PDB file of C-alpha atoms in Angstrom:
ATOM      1  CA  UNK A   1     -23.383 -52.999 -89.563  1.00 70.00           C
ATOM      2  CA  UNK A   2     -20.924 -55.328 -91.103  1.00 77.00           C
ATOM      3  CA  UNK A   3     -21.608 -57.622 -88.204  1.00 83.00           C
ATOM      4  CA  UNK A   4     -24.913 -57.801 -89.297  1.00 85.00           C
ATOM      5  CA  UNK A   5     -24.082 -58.135 -93.128  1.00 86.00           C
ATOM      6  CA  UNK A   6     -21.732 -61.044 -92.183  1.00 90.00           C
ATOM      7  CA  UNK A   7     -23.900 -63.201 -89.944  1.00 91.00           C
ATOM      8  CA  UNK A   8     -27.327 -62.613 -91.328  1.00 92.00           C
ATOM      9  CA  UNK A   9     -27.626 -65.170 -93.934  1.00 93.00           C
ATOM     10  CA  UNK A  10     -26.142 -67.875 -91.265  1.00 93.00           C
ATOM     11  CA  UNK A  11     -29.054 -68.228 -89.880  1.00 90.00           C
ATOM     12  CA  UNK A  12     -31.147 -68.944 -92.470  1.00 90.00           C
ATOM     13  CA  UNK A  13     -28.726 -71.885 -93.244  1.00 91.00           C
ATOM     14  CA  UNK A  14     -28.967 -72.849 -89.772  1.00 91.00           C
ATOM     15  CA  UNK A  15     -32.894 -73.227 -90.156  1.00 90.00           C
ATOM     16  CA  UNK A  16     -32.633 -75.150 -93.143  1.00 89.00           C
ATOM     17  CA  UNK A  17     -30.046 -77.501 -91.535  1.00 90.00           C
ATOM     18  CA  UNK A  18     -31.960 -77.837 -88.529  1.00 89.00           C
ATOM     19  CA  UNK A  19     -34.875 -79.103 -90.839  1.00 86.00           C
ATOM     20  CA  UNK A  20     -32.778 -81.453 -92.864  1.00 88.00           C
ATOM     21  CA  UNK A  21     -31.497 -83.023 -89.517  1.00 88.00           C
ATOM     22  CA  UNK A  22     -35.035 -83.347 -88.010  1.00 86.00           C
ATOM     23  CA  UNK A  23     -35.920 -85.171 -91.238  1.00 83.00           C
ATOM     24  CA  UNK A  24     -32.953 -87.383 -91.397  1.00 87.00           C
ATOM     25  CA  UNK A  25     -31.621 -85.776 -94.151  1.00 87.00           C
ATOM     26  CA  UNK A  26     -27.995 -84.521 -94.545  1.00 88.00           C
ATOM     27  CA  UNK A  27     -28.946 -81.235 -96.034  1.00 85.00           C
ATOM     28  CA  UNK A  28     -27.240 -78.328 -97.642  1.00 88.00           C
ATOM     29  CA  UNK A  29     -23.954 -76.747 -95.577  1.00 91.00           C
ATOM     30  CA  UNK A  30     -25.266 -73.931 -93.332  1.00 92.00           C
ATOM     31  CA  UNK A  31     -23.056 -71.592 -95.548  1.00 94.00           C
ATOM     32  CA  UNK A  32     -25.402 -72.570 -98.555  1.00 94.00           C
ATOM     33  CA  UNK A  33     -26.752 -68.931 -98.440  1.00 94.00           C
ATOM     34  CA  UNK A  34     -23.644 -67.332 -98.670  1.00 95.00           C
ATOM     35  CA  UNK A  35     -22.895 -69.412-101.748  1.00 95.00           C
ATOM     36  CA  UNK A  36     -25.988 -68.831-103.530  1.00 94.00           C
ATOM     37  CA  UNK A  37     -25.192 -65.127-102.897  1.00 94.00           C
ATOM     38  CA  UNK A  38     -22.028 -65.144-104.622  1.00 95.00           C
ATOM     39  CA  UNK A  39     -23.388 -66.994-107.403  1.00 95.00           C
ATOM     40  CA  UNK A  40     -26.181 -64.464-107.702  1.00 94.00           C
ATOM     41  CA  UNK A  41     -23.839 -61.648-108.023  1.00 94.00           C
ATOM     42  CA  UNK A  42     -21.774 -63.013-110.726  1.00 93.00           C
ATOM     43  CA  UNK A  43     -24.931 -63.434-112.896  1.00 92.00           C
ATOM     44  CA  UNK A  44     -26.129 -61.279-115.694  1.00 89.00           C
ATOM     45  CA  UNK A  45     -29.289 -59.514-115.231  1.00 89.00           C
ATOM     46  CA  UNK A  46     -32.499 -60.171-117.056  1.00 87.00           C
ATOM     47  CA  UNK A  47     -34.666 -56.837-117.194  1.00 87.00           C
ATOM     48  CA  UNK A  48     -38.228 -56.648-118.700  1.00 84.00           C
ATOM     49  CA  UNK A  49     -38.501 -54.301-121.373  1.00 85.00           C
ATOM     50  CA  UNK A  50     -41.825 -53.271-120.187  1.00 85.00           C
ATOM     51  CA  UNK A  51     -40.392 -52.391-116.503  1.00 86.00           C
ATOM     52  CA  UNK A  52     -39.957 -48.604-115.343  1.00 90.00           C
ATOM     53  CA  UNK A  53     -37.039 -47.575-113.007  1.00 93.00           C
ATOM     54  CA  UNK A  54     -39.239 -48.825-109.951  1.00 93.00           C
ATOM     55  CA  UNK A  55     -38.239 -52.354-110.794  1.00 92.00           C
ATOM     56  CA  UNK A  56     -34.593 -51.493-110.826  1.00 93.00           C
ATOM     57  CA  UNK A  57     -34.236 -49.322-107.832  1.00 95.00           C
ATOM     58  CA  UNK A  58     -36.623 -51.502-105.680  1.00 94.00           C
ATOM     59  CA  UNK A  59     -33.991 -54.251-104.708  1.00 94.00           C
ATOM     60  CA  UNK A  60     -31.615 -51.666-103.298  1.00 96.00           C
ATOM     61  CA  UNK A  61     -34.280 -49.641-101.410  1.00 96.00           C
ATOM     62  CA  UNK A  62     -35.159 -53.040 -99.890  1.00 95.00           C
ATOM     63  CA  UNK A  63     -31.835 -53.722 -98.810  1.00 95.00           C
ATOM     64  CA  UNK A  64     -30.965 -50.099 -97.808  1.00 95.00           C
ATOM     65  CA  UNK A  65     -34.072 -49.916 -95.570  1.00 95.00           C
ATOM     66  CA  UNK A  66     -33.389 -53.339 -94.032  1.00 94.00           C
ATOM     67  CA  UNK A  67     -29.921 -52.337 -93.374  1.00 93.00           C
ATOM     68  CA  UNK A  68     -30.906 -48.891 -91.835  1.00 92.00           C
ATOM     69  CA  UNK A  69     -33.365 -50.811 -89.552  1.00 92.00           C
ATOM     70  CA  UNK A  70     -30.824 -53.271 -88.375  1.00 91.00           C
ATOM     71  CA  UNK A  71     -28.460 -50.158 -87.489  1.00 89.00           C
ATOM     72  CA  UNK A  72     -31.266 -48.837 -85.134  1.00 88.00           C
ATOM     73  CA  UNK A  73     -30.972 -51.846 -83.055  1.00 87.00           C
ATOM     74  CA  UNK A  74     -27.603 -52.451 -81.648  1.00 86.00           C
ATOM     75  CA  UNK A  75     -26.494 -56.002 -81.206  1.00 86.00           C
ATOM     76  CA  UNK A  76     -24.597 -55.651 -77.944  1.00 85.00           C
ATOM     77  CA  UNK A  77     -25.055 -52.967 -75.379  1.00 82.00           C
ATOM     78  CA  UNK A  78     -21.077 -52.292 -75.712  1.00 77.00           C
ATOM     79  CA  UNK A  79     -21.697 -51.081 -79.417  1.00 74.00           C
ATOM     80  CA  UNK A  80     -24.696 -49.126 -79.102  1.00 71.00           C
ATOM     81  CA  UNK A  81     -22.405 -45.759 -79.993  1.00 64.00           C
ATOM     82  CA  UNK A  82     -22.416 -47.195 -83.877  1.00 61.00           C
ATOM     83  CA  UNK A  83     -26.209 -47.526 -84.125  1.00 67.00           C
ATOM     84  CA  UNK A  84     -28.702 -44.493 -84.892  1.00 64.00           C
ATOM     85  CA  UNK A  85     -29.943 -42.615 -81.990  1.00 73.00           C
ATOM     86  CA  UNK A  86     -33.841 -43.324 -82.775  1.00 83.00           C
ATOM     87  CA  UNK A  87     -36.849 -45.041 -82.170  1.00 87.00           C
ATOM     88  CA  UNK A  88     -38.161 -48.365 -82.378  1.00 89.00           C
ATOM     89  CA  UNK A  89     -41.080 -47.220 -84.680  1.00 90.00           C
ATOM     90  CA  UNK A  90     -38.524 -45.908 -86.857  1.00 91.00           C
ATOM     91  CA  UNK A  91     -37.854 -49.491 -87.472  1.00 91.00           C
ATOM     92  CA  UNK A  92     -41.005 -50.542 -88.464  1.00 92.00           C
ATOM     93  CA  UNK A  93     -41.012 -47.308 -90.876  1.00 93.00           C
ATOM     94  CA  UNK A  94     -37.825 -48.409 -92.529  1.00 93.00           C
ATOM     95  CA  UNK A  95     -39.423 -51.690 -93.267  1.00 93.00           C
ATOM     96  CA  UNK A  96     -42.824 -50.376 -94.444  1.00 93.00           C
ATOM     97  CA  UNK A  97     -40.930 -48.294 -96.922  1.00 94.00           C
ATOM     98  CA  UNK A  98     -39.018 -51.039 -98.129  1.00 94.00           C
ATOM     99  CA  UNK A  99     -42.201 -53.385 -98.510  1.00 91.00           C
ATOM    100  CA  UNK A 100     -44.020 -50.772-100.585  1.00 93.00           C
ATOM    101  CA  UNK A 101     -41.071 -50.349-103.182  1.00 94.00           C
ATOM    102  CA  UNK A 102     -41.025 -54.352-103.466  1.00 93.00           C
ATOM    103  CA  UNK A 103     -44.718 -54.595-104.244  1.00 92.00           C
ATOM    104  CA  UNK A 104     -44.633 -51.693-106.749  1.00 93.00           C
ATOM    105  CA  UNK A 105     -42.027 -53.826-108.417  1.00 91.00           C
ATOM    106  CA  UNK A 106     -43.937 -56.605-108.358  1.00 89.00           C
ATOM    107  CA  UNK A 107     -46.851 -54.777-110.296  1.00 90.00           C
ATOM    108  CA  UNK A 108     -44.403 -52.972-112.486  1.00 88.00           C
ATOM    109  CA  UNK A 109     -43.764 -55.731-115.041  1.00 81.00           C
ATOM    110  CA  UNK A 110     -47.534 -56.667-115.451  1.00 82.00           C
ATOM    111  CA  UNK A 111     -46.670 -59.938-114.336  1.00 82.00           C
ATOM    112  CA  UNK A 112     -49.909 -62.286-112.883  1.00 82.00           C
ATOM    113  CA  UNK A 113     -47.703 -63.814-110.198  1.00 85.00           C
ATOM    114  CA  UNK A 114     -45.759 -60.408-109.173  1.00 84.00           C
ATOM    115  CA  UNK A 115     -49.285 -58.742-108.946  1.00 85.00           C
ATOM    116  CA  UNK A 116     -50.731 -61.985-107.226  1.00 87.00           C
ATOM    117  CA  UNK A 117     -47.572 -61.737-104.667  1.00 86.00           C
ATOM    118  CA  UNK A 118     -47.507 -58.115-103.956  1.00 88.00           C
ATOM    119  CA  UNK A 119     -51.410 -58.145-103.262  1.00 89.00           C
ATOM    120  CA  UNK A 120     -50.719 -61.105-100.664  1.00 88.00           C
ATOM    121  CA  UNK A 121     -47.471 -59.475 -99.089  1.00 87.00           C
ATOM    122  CA  UNK A 122     -49.373 -56.090 -98.257  1.00 90.00           C
ATOM    123  CA  UNK A 123     -52.474 -58.096 -97.105  1.00 90.00           C
ATOM    124  CA  UNK A 124     -50.066 -60.280 -94.501  1.00 89.00           C
ATOM    125  CA  UNK A 125     -48.252 -57.032 -93.603  1.00 88.00           C
ATOM    126  CA  UNK A 126     -51.607 -55.229 -92.857  1.00 91.00           C
ATOM    127  CA  UNK A 127     -52.836 -58.340 -90.661  1.00 91.00           C
ATOM    128  CA  UNK A 128     -49.490 -58.597 -88.485  1.00 91.00           C
ATOM    129  CA  UNK A 129     -48.533 -55.024 -88.256  1.00 91.00           C
ATOM    130  CA  UNK A 130     -51.089 -54.039 -85.405  1.00 92.00           C
ATOM    131  CA  UNK A 131     -49.562 -56.754 -83.366  1.00 93.00           C
ATOM    132  CA  UNK A 132     -45.996 -55.558 -84.032  1.00 93.00           C
ATOM    133  CA  UNK A 133     -47.220 -51.764 -83.107  1.00 92.00           C
ATOM    134  CA  UNK A 134     -48.884 -53.158 -79.876  1.00 93.00           C
ATOM    135  CA  UNK A 135     -45.710 -55.139 -78.901  1.00 94.00           C
ATOM    136  CA  UNK A 136     -43.138 -51.995 -79.269  1.00 93.00           C
ATOM    137  CA  UNK A 137     -45.790 -49.642 -77.348  1.00 92.00           C
ATOM    138  CA  UNK A 138     -46.256 -52.359 -74.671  1.00 91.00           C
ATOM    139  CA  UNK A 139     -42.545 -52.115 -74.129  1.00 90.00           C
ATOM    140  CA  UNK A 140     -42.587 -48.200 -74.234  1.00 88.00           C
ATOM    141  CA  UNK A 141     -45.330 -48.250 -72.091  1.00 87.00           C
ATOM    142  CA  UNK A 142     -43.303 -49.233 -68.839  1.00 82.00           C
ATOM    143  CA  UNK A 143     -43.693 -46.591 -66.707  1.00 82.00           C
ATOM    144  CA  UNK A 144     -39.585 -46.404 -65.799  1.00 83.00           C
ATOM    145  CA  UNK A 145     -39.091 -45.984 -69.807  1.00 82.00           C
ATOM    146  CA  UNK A 146     -42.310 -44.315 -70.672  1.00 83.00           C
ATOM    147  CA  UNK A 147     -40.580 -44.001 -74.379  1.00 85.00           C
ATOM    148  CA  UNK A 148     -40.135 -46.081 -77.509  1.00 86.00           C
ATOM    149  CA  UNK A 149     -36.758 -44.595 -77.913  1.00 87.00           C
ATOM    150  CA  UNK A 150     -34.272 -47.543 -78.600  1.00 87.00           C
ATOM    151  CA  UNK A 151     -31.260 -46.100 -76.054  1.00 85.00           C
ATOM    152  CA  UNK A 152     -33.895 -45.590 -73.173  1.00 86.00           C
ATOM    153  CA  UNK A 153     -35.204 -48.994 -73.585  1.00 88.00           C
ATOM    154  CA  UNK A 154     -31.705 -50.587 -73.928  1.00 86.00           C
ATOM    155  CA  UNK A 155     -30.392 -48.540 -70.419  1.00 85.00           C
ATOM    156  CA  UNK A 156     -33.550 -50.080 -68.691  1.00 86.00           C
ATOM    157  CA  UNK A 157     -33.150 -53.458 -69.796  1.00 84.00           C
ATOM    158  CA  UNK A 158     -29.521 -53.481 -68.862  1.00 82.00           C
ATOM    159  CA  UNK A 159     -30.141 -52.444 -65.403  1.00 83.00           C
ATOM    160  CA  UNK A 160     -33.022 -54.745 -65.199  1.00 77.00           C
ATOM    161  CA  UNK A 161     -31.984 -58.273 -66.916  1.00 71.00           C
ATOM    162  CA  UNK A 162     -33.000 -60.239 -63.943  1.00 68.00           C
ATOM    163  CA  UNK A 163     -36.597 -59.652 -65.058  1.00 70.00           C
ATOM    164  CA  UNK A 164     -35.906 -61.719 -68.429  1.00 72.00           C
ATOM    165  CA  UNK A 165     -38.546 -64.090 -67.690  1.00 79.00           C
ATOM    166  CA  UNK A 166     -41.493 -62.105 -66.426  1.00 84.00           C
ATOM    167  CA  UNK A 167     -45.024 -62.733 -67.732  1.00 88.00           C
ATOM    168  CA  UNK A 168     -44.938 -59.691 -69.884  1.00 89.00           C
ATOM    169  CA  UNK A 169     -41.767 -60.696 -71.681  1.00 89.00           C
ATOM    170  CA  UNK A 170     -42.823 -63.981 -72.226  1.00 92.00           C
ATOM    171  CA  UNK A 171     -46.222 -63.141 -73.961  1.00 92.00           C
ATOM    172  CA  UNK A 172     -44.464 -60.521 -76.085  1.00 93.00           C
ATOM    173  CA  UNK A 173     -41.770 -62.787 -77.195  1.00 93.00           C
ATOM    174  CA  UNK A 174     -44.731 -65.520 -78.460  1.00 94.00           C
ATOM    175  CA  UNK A 175     -46.552 -62.521 -80.354  1.00 94.00           C
ATOM    176  CA  UNK A 176     -42.937 -61.233 -81.820  1.00 93.00           C
ATOM    177  CA  UNK A 177     -42.187 -64.737 -82.807  1.00 93.00           C
ATOM    178  CA  UNK A 178     -45.458 -64.967 -84.706  1.00 93.00           C
ATOM    179  CA  UNK A 179     -44.747 -61.509 -86.301  1.00 93.00           C
ATOM    180  CA  UNK A 180     -41.295 -62.453 -87.163  1.00 92.00           C
ATOM    181  CA  UNK A 181     -42.410 -65.626 -88.894  1.00 91.00           C
ATOM    182  CA  UNK A 182     -44.908 -63.574 -91.103  1.00 89.00           C
ATOM    183  CA  UNK A 183     -42.667 -60.730 -91.683  1.00 88.00           C
ATOM    184  CA  UNK A 184     -39.961 -62.943 -92.626  1.00 85.00           C
ATOM    185  CA  UNK A 185     -42.006 -65.058 -94.990  1.00 82.00           C
ATOM    186  CA  UNK A 186     -41.589 -68.271 -93.148  1.00 82.00           C
ATOM    187  CA  UNK A 187     -43.735 -71.416 -92.559  1.00 79.00           C
ATOM    188  CA  UNK A 188     -46.621 -71.575 -91.622  1.00 80.00           C
ATOM    189  CA  UNK A 189     -47.312 -67.950 -93.307  1.00 80.00           C
ATOM    190  CA  UNK A 190     -45.323 -68.460 -96.256  1.00 81.00           C
ATOM    191  CA  UNK A 191     -42.870 -71.063 -97.762  1.00 77.00           C
ATOM    192  CA  UNK A 192     -39.795 -69.369 -99.142  1.00 73.00           C
ATOM    193  CA  UNK A 193     -38.734 -72.880-100.928  1.00 72.00           C
ATOM    194  CA  UNK A 194     -42.002 -73.244-102.925  1.00 70.00           C
ATOM    195  CA  UNK A 195     -42.525 -72.005-106.365  1.00 67.00           C
ATOM    196  CA  UNK A 196     -46.067 -73.371-106.807  1.00 70.00           C
ATOM    197  CA  UNK A 197     -48.658 -70.824-108.122  1.00 67.00           C
ATOM    198  CA  UNK A 198     -51.304 -71.367-105.398  1.00 70.00           C
ATOM    199  CA  UNK A 199     -48.830 -71.163-102.063  1.00 72.00           C
ATOM    200  CA  UNK A 200     -46.213 -68.547-103.514  1.00 78.00           C
ATOM    201  CA  UNK A 201     -46.345 -64.944-101.607  1.00 79.00           C
ATOM    202  CA  UNK A 202     -43.158 -63.043-101.257  1.00 77.00           C
ATOM    203  CA  UNK A 203     -41.341 -65.651-103.804  1.00 78.00           C
ATOM    204  CA  UNK A 204     -43.990 -64.571-106.673  1.00 80.00           C
ATOM    205  CA  UNK A 205     -43.371 -60.878-105.976  1.00 84.00           C
ATOM    206  CA  UNK A 206     -39.606 -61.547-106.522  1.00 84.00           C
ATOM    207  CA  UNK A 207     -40.035 -64.149-109.410  1.00 84.00           C
ATOM    208  CA  UNK A 208     -39.045 -61.892-112.103  1.00 86.00           C
ATOM    209  CA  UNK A 209     -35.754 -60.669-110.590  1.00 90.00           C
ATOM    210  CA  UNK A 210     -32.506 -62.336-111.116  1.00 90.00           C
ATOM    211  CA  UNK A 211     -28.774 -61.760-110.763  1.00 92.00           C
ATOM    212  CA  UNK A 212     -27.459 -58.834-108.468  1.00 93.00           C
ATOM    213  CA  UNK A 213     -31.164 -57.760-108.024  1.00 93.00           C
ATOM    214  CA  UNK A 214     -32.199 -61.054-106.363  1.00 93.00           C
ATOM    215  CA  UNK A 215     -29.156 -61.231-104.321  1.00 95.00           C
ATOM    216  CA  UNK A 216     -29.956 -57.926-102.708  1.00 95.00           C
ATOM    217  CA  UNK A 217     -33.607 -58.809-102.017  1.00 94.00           C
ATOM    218  CA  UNK A 218     -32.270 -62.198-100.641  1.00 93.00           C
ATOM    219  CA  UNK A 219     -29.678 -60.150 -98.295  1.00 95.00           C
ATOM    220  CA  UNK A 220     -32.491 -57.881 -97.359  1.00 94.00           C
ATOM    221  CA  UNK A 221     -34.682 -60.629 -96.415  1.00 93.00           C
ATOM    222  CA  UNK A 222     -31.666 -61.676 -94.302  1.00 94.00           C
ATOM    223  CA  UNK A 223     -31.110 -58.888 -92.279  1.00 94.00           C
ATOM    224  CA  UNK A 224     -34.773 -58.263 -91.917  1.00 93.00           C
ATOM    225  CA  UNK A 225     -35.315 -61.673 -90.242  1.00 93.00           C
ATOM    226  CA  UNK A 226     -32.146 -61.044 -87.846  1.00 94.00           C
ATOM    227  CA  UNK A 227     -33.598 -57.654 -86.857  1.00 94.00           C
ATOM    228  CA  UNK A 228     -36.680 -59.446 -85.609  1.00 94.00           C
ATOM    229  CA  UNK A 229     -34.549 -61.697 -83.870  1.00 94.00           C
ATOM    230  CA  UNK A 230     -32.212 -59.413 -82.241  1.00 93.00           C
ATOM    231  CA  UNK A 231     -35.264 -57.647 -80.874  1.00 93.00           C
ATOM    232  CA  UNK A 232     -36.646 -60.545 -79.283  1.00 92.00           C
ATOM    233  CA  UNK A 233     -32.856 -61.496 -78.095  1.00 91.00           C
ATOM    234  CA  UNK A 234     -31.684 -58.035 -76.638  1.00 89.00           C
ATOM    235  CA  UNK A 235     -35.205 -56.441 -75.351  1.00 90.00           C
ATOM    236  CA  UNK A 236     -37.482 -59.353 -74.554  1.00 90.00           C
ATOM    237  CA  UNK A 237     -34.637 -61.675 -73.221  1.00 88.00           C
ATOM    238  CA  UNK A 238     -32.178 -59.443 -72.131  1.00 84.00           C
ATOM    239  CA  UNK A 239     -30.139 -61.990 -70.249  1.00 83.00           C
ATOM    240  CA  UNK A 240     -26.377 -61.013 -70.515  1.00 79.00           C
ATOM    241  CA  UNK A 241     -26.738 -57.789 -72.345  1.00 80.00           C
ATOM    242  CA  UNK A 242     -25.178 -56.114 -69.239  1.00 78.00           C
ATOM    243  CA  UNK A 243     -21.934 -58.057 -69.826  1.00 79.00           C
ATOM    244  CA  UNK A 244     -18.795 -55.862 -69.345  1.00 80.00           C
ATOM    245  CA  UNK A 245     -16.515 -57.711 -71.969  1.00 84.00           C
ATOM    246  CA  UNK A 246     -17.556 -57.370 -75.590  1.00 84.00           C
ATOM    247  CA  UNK A 247     -16.391 -60.613 -76.598  1.00 88.00           C
ATOM    248  CA  UNK A 248     -18.737 -62.125 -73.722  1.00 89.00           C
ATOM    249  CA  UNK A 249     -21.563 -59.707 -74.893  1.00 87.00           C
ATOM    250  CA  UNK A 250     -21.342 -61.030 -78.704  1.00 90.00           C
ATOM    251  CA  UNK A 251     -20.890 -64.674 -77.519  1.00 91.00           C
ATOM    252  CA  UNK A 252     -24.375 -64.483 -75.406  1.00 91.00           C
ATOM    253  CA  UNK A 253     -26.088 -62.522 -78.384  1.00 91.00           C
ATOM    254  CA  UNK A 254     -25.130 -65.196 -80.907  1.00 92.00           C
ATOM    255  CA  UNK A 255     -26.298 -67.940 -78.444  1.00 93.00           C
ATOM    256  CA  UNK A 256     -29.609 -66.649 -77.945  1.00 92.00           C
ATOM    257  CA  UNK A 257     -29.919 -66.046 -81.516  1.00 93.00           C
ATOM    258  CA  UNK A 258     -29.243 -69.601 -82.038  1.00 93.00           C
ATOM    259  CA  UNK A 259     -31.789 -70.795 -79.670  1.00 93.00           C
ATOM    260  CA  UNK A 260     -34.266 -68.678 -81.519  1.00 94.00           C
ATOM    261  CA  UNK A 261     -33.286 -69.844 -84.830  1.00 92.00           C
ATOM    262  CA  UNK A 262     -33.421 -73.748 -83.655  1.00 92.00           C
ATOM    263  CA  UNK A 263     -37.222 -72.656 -82.090  1.00 92.00           C
ATOM    264  CA  UNK A 264     -37.944 -71.325 -85.598  1.00 90.00           C
ATOM    265  CA  UNK A 265     -36.786 -74.539 -87.568  1.00 88.00           C
ATOM    266  CA  UNK A 266     -38.665 -76.937 -85.008  1.00 89.00           C
ATOM    267  CA  UNK A 267     -42.133 -74.669 -85.606  1.00 89.00           C
ATOM    268  CA  UNK A 268     -41.436 -74.994 -89.540  1.00 87.00           C
ATOM    269  CA  UNK A 269     -40.751 -78.772 -89.307  1.00 86.00           C
ATOM    270  CA  UNK A 270     -43.906 -79.419 -87.137  1.00 86.00           C
ATOM    271  CA  UNK A 271     -46.396 -77.238 -88.979  1.00 85.00           C
ATOM    272  CA  UNK A 272     -48.015 -77.077 -92.227  1.00 81.00           C
ATOM    273  CA  UNK A 273     -48.318 -73.981 -94.349  1.00 79.00           C
ATOM    274  CA  UNK A 274     -51.496 -72.333 -93.735  1.00 82.00           C
ATOM    275  CA  UNK A 275     -54.228 -71.540 -96.261  1.00 82.00           C
ATOM    276  CA  UNK A 276     -54.396 -67.901 -97.232  1.00 81.00           C
ATOM    277  CA  UNK A 277     -57.825 -67.455 -96.052  1.00 84.00           C
ATOM    278  CA  UNK A 278     -56.461 -68.870 -92.454  1.00 85.00           C
ATOM    279  CA  UNK A 279     -53.978 -66.058 -92.008  1.00 86.00           C
ATOM    280  CA  UNK A 280     -56.244 -63.772 -90.511  1.00 88.00           C
ATOM    281  CA  UNK A 281     -56.650 -66.149 -87.508  1.00 90.00           C
ATOM    282  CA  UNK A 282     -52.883 -66.252 -87.491  1.00 90.00           C
ATOM    283  CA  UNK A 283     -52.710 -62.736 -86.990  1.00 90.00           C
ATOM    284  CA  UNK A 284     -55.568 -62.532 -84.340  1.00 93.00           C
ATOM    285  CA  UNK A 285     -53.951 -64.828 -82.173  1.00 94.00           C
ATOM    286  CA  UNK A 286     -50.617 -62.849 -82.357  1.00 92.00           C
ATOM    287  CA  UNK A 287     -52.545 -59.719 -81.887  1.00 93.00           C
ATOM    288  CA  UNK A 288     -54.541 -61.238 -78.717  1.00 94.00           C
ATOM    289  CA  UNK A 289     -51.294 -62.381 -77.444  1.00 95.00           C
ATOM    290  CA  UNK A 290     -49.856 -59.042 -77.616  1.00 93.00           C
ATOM    291  CA  UNK A 291     -52.815 -57.308 -76.092  1.00 93.00           C
ATOM    292  CA  UNK A 292     -52.618 -59.632 -73.173  1.00 93.00           C
ATOM    293  CA  UNK A 293     -48.854 -58.542 -72.674  1.00 91.00           C
ATOM    294  CA  UNK A 294     -50.238 -55.015 -73.006  1.00 91.00           C
ATOM    295  CA  UNK A 295     -52.741 -55.731 -70.360  1.00 91.00           C
ATOM    296  CA  UNK A 296     -50.474 -57.505 -68.061  1.00 89.00           C
ATOM    297  CA  UNK A 297     -48.251 -54.494 -68.088  1.00 81.00           C
ATOM    298  CA  UNK A 298     -50.803 -52.476 -66.232  1.00 77.00           C
ATOM    299  CA  UNK A 299     -52.370 -55.243 -64.149  1.00 74.00           C
ATOM    300  CA  UNK A 300     -49.159 -56.403 -62.545  1.00 63.00           C
ATOM    301  CA  UNK A 301     -47.050 -53.052 -62.236  1.00 59.00           C
TER     302      UNK A 301
END
């Protein structure tokens, strides 16, 4: 848990640094997200008089559900004993619970931007979640696993890490990458750096927040992004997951996360944010790739 808390902001900083380097800019330090979190934690809260208890508890629920989801997915096989013995579908339920509270909080203050952001956030979630569920079902549909239990899947991928670059894993990786971009509010689905009325999604929903409330929301988003990266690194690219040494295992895990981070940065710099009405097309492409992976599971077995 502390490892996830410690490293999750770093990869957002790395993505920003990569984008700056490709644009021939110096850019902020990769540790800038840490500085921002510290600054927010020191600031006072500004809370609307019209808000209810939902507005105040939503940041903490969002942070705790993201952290609980992270605890369900071991970063290395050797540390599986410190994770919750659970199911991959439970991770999705944690994310849904956090998102519902944030959407309600966006509506709670009566702000026009908050309502718009909540509406768009739930729309994007409804569009990409079918692909996410299908990816999880495809992983669990392996006859040698026949379960979506996290530890059954980990035990299998550790023993069969030589199948890392199978057709199924490549298809599921591509679909999960698209889902992660949508769920983490990144380009081309959302732009976390914009405050333009017509383009905001997640930022519109959190626009009323400040101080430590905003710090917990930002931290929850960093953790959520890392959970999706961990899924791709450990389940879809299990290369090195069977390392006997804990240090070597952590090193390989971080290396795979950095590669995924670079991939996300390159995608962001080479694409533009899609129009809202184009997002169903994006979700359908992710779902089609996931369906191909699902069908491949039964054709190639």
